[in-house]
Coordinates of C-alpha atoms in Angstrom, one line a residue:
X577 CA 84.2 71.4 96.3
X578 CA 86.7 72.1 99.1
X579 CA 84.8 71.3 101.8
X580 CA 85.5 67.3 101.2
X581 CA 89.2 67.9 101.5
X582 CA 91.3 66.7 103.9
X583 CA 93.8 68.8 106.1
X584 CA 97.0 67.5 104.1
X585 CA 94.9 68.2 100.9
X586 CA 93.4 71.4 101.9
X587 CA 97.5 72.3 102.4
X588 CA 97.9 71.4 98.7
X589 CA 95.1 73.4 97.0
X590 CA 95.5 76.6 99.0
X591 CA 99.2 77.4 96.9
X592 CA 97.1 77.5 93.6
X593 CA 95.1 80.6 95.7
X594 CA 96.5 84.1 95.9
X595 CA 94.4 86.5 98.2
X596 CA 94.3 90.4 97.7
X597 CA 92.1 92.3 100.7
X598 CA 91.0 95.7 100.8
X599 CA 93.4 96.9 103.6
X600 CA 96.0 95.5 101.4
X601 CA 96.9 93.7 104.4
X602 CA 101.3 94.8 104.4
X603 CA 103.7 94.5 106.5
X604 CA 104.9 98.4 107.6
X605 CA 108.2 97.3 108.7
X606 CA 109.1 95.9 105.3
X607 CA 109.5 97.4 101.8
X608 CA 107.9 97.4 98.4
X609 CA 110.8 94.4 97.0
X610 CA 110.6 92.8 100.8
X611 CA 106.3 92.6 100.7
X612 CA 106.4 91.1 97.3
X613 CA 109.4 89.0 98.6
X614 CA 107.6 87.5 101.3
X615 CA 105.6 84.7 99.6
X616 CA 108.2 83.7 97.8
X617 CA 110.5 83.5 100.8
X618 CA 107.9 81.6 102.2
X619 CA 107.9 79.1 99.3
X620 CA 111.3 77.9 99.7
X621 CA 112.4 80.2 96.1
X622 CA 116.0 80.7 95.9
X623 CA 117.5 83.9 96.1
X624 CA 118.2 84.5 92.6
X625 CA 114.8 83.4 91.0
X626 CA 113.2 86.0 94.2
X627 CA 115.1 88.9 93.1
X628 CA 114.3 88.4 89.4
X629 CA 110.6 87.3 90.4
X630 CA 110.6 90.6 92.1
X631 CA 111.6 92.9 90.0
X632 CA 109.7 91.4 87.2
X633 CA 106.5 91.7 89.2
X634 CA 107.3 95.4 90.7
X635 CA 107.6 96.2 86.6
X636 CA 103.8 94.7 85.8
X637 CA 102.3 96.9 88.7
X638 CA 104.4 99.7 87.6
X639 CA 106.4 100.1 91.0
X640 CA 110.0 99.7 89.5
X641 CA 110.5 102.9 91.0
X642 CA 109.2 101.7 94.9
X643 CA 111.1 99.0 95.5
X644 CA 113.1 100.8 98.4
X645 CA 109.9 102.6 99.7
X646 CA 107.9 101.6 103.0
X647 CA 103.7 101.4 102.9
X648 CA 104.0 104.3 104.5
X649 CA 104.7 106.6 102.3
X650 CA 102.8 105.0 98.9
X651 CA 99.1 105.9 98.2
X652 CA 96.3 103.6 98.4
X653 CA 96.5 102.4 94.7
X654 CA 100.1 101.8 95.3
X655 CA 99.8 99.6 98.1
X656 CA 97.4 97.8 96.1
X657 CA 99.5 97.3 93.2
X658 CA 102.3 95.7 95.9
X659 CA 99.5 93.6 97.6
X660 CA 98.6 92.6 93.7
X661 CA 102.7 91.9 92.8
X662 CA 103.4 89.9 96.2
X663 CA 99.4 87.8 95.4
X664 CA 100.7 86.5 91.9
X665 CA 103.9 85.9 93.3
X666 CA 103.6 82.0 93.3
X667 CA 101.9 81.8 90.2
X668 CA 98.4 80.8 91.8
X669 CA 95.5 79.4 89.7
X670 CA 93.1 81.5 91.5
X671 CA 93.6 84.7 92.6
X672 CA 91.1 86.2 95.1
X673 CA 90.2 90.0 95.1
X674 CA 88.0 90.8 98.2
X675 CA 86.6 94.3 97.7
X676 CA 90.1 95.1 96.4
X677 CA 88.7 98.8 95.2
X678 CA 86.9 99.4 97.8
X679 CA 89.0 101.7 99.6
X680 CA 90.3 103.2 96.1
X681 CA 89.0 106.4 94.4
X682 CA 87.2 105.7 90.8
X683 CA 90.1 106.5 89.0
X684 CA 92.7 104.3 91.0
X685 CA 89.9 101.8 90.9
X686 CA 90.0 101.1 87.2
X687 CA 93.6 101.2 86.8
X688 CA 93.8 98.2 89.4
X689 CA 90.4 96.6 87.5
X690 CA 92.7 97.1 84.5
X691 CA 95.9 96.1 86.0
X692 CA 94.0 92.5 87.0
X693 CA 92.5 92.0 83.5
X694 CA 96.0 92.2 82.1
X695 CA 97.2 89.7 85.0
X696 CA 94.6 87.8 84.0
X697 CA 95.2 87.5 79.8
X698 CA 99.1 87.4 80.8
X699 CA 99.1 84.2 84.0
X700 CA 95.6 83.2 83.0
X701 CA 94.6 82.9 86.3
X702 CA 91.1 82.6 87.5
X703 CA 90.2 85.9 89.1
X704 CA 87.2 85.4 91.8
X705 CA 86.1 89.1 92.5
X706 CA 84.5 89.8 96.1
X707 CA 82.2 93.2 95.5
X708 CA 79.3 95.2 95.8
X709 CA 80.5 97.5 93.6
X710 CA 78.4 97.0 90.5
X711 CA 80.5 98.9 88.1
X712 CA 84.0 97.2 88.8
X713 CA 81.6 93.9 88.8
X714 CA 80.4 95.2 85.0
X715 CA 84.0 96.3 84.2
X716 CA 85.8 93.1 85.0
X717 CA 83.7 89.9 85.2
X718 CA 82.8 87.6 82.6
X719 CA 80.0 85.8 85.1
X720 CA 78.5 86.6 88.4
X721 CA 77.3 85.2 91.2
X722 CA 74.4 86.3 93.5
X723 CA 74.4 85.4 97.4
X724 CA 72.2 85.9 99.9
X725 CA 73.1 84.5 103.6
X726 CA 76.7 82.5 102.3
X727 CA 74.4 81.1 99.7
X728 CA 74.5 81.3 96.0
X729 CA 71.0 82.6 94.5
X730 CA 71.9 83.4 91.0
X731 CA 74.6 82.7 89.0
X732 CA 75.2 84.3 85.1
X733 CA 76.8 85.7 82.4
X734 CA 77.1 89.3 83.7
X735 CA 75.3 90.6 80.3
X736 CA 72.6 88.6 81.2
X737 CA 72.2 88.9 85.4
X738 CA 72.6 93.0 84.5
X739 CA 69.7 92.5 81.3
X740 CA 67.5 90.3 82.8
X741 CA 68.1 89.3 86.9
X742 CA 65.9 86.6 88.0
X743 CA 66.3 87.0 92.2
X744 CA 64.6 89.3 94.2
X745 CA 68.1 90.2 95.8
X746 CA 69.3 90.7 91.7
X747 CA 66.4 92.2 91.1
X748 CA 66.9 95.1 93.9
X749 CA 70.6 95.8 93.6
X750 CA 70.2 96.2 89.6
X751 CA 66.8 98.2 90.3
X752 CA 69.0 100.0 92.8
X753 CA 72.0 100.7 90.7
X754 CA 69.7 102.2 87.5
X755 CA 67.8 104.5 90.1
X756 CA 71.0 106.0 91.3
X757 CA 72.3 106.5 87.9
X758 CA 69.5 108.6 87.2
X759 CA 69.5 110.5 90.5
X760 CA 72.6 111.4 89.0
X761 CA 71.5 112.7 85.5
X762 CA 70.1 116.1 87.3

């Protein structure tokens, strides 16, 4: 639990998290190598170790290529990919994806759910995935966690909250899900 932490301690645990938002959340003035850069920067990493770190993380997210280029001019999944490289940067234990496909079409949005379970087998970092996107939630996670009101309400193996949810709240979004997938069978 977090919430017993102190300030100094708080400090400490939050460089074992890396944080990836929908709106990607970078910096327009700067380009693909300086985004990624940034953390690192911001770690105290000497020059040197940064430019390998850099490269080596533009080459996971394929974005060799981008370096040079500006957020601007990359498409959505791109600018997810550099938000993704710059993230795992520092080498977190935990890497937080908040509704990181959301703004992605479905075909962009696997590649990224694909690019984070190969980030995950390769860093074996924890991967906490914010979504209400059922499929990417079926695609990617190994458990799942229900809440209602900051609460948790259920919490599962994802084979067994999609097979047999035991919340209300489970109950309606899995109800929900099967109903539009069969709206869509027409």
């Amino acid at each position: 639990s977090i919430n017993t932490l102190s300030e100094s301690e708080l400090r400490v645990f939050r460089k074992d998290i890396g944080m990836i938002f929908q709106n990607f959340n970078l910096l327009s003035q700067k380009n693909v190598y300086d985004n990624i850069k940034l953390s690192l920067v911001v770690a105290g990493e000497k020059k040197d170790f940064i430019d390998k770190k850099v490269k080596e993380l533009a080459s996971l997210v394929g974005l060799s290529s981008k370096l040079k280029s500006y957020p601007k001019t990359l498409s959505g999944g791109e600018m997810q990919r550099v938000a993704i490289a710059r993230a795992i940067a520092n080498n977190p234990k935990y890497l937080l994806c908040d509704e990181v496909t959301s703004a992605l079409d479905k075909k962009t949005s696997y590649e990224i759910l694909d690019l984070l379970k190969r980030i995950n087998e390769l860093y074996k970092v924890t991967i906490i995935f914010v979504s209400h996107d059922l499929d990417s939630i079926k695609y990617i996670c190994d458990e799942v966690v229900v809440m209602e009101a900051g609460r948790i309400i259920e919490k599962n193996t994802t084979l067994e909250l999609f097979m047999r949810p035991q919340t209300k709240l489970a109950k309606q979004l899995i109800n929900k899900k099967i109903f539009d997938l069969s709206k869509n069978q027409n």
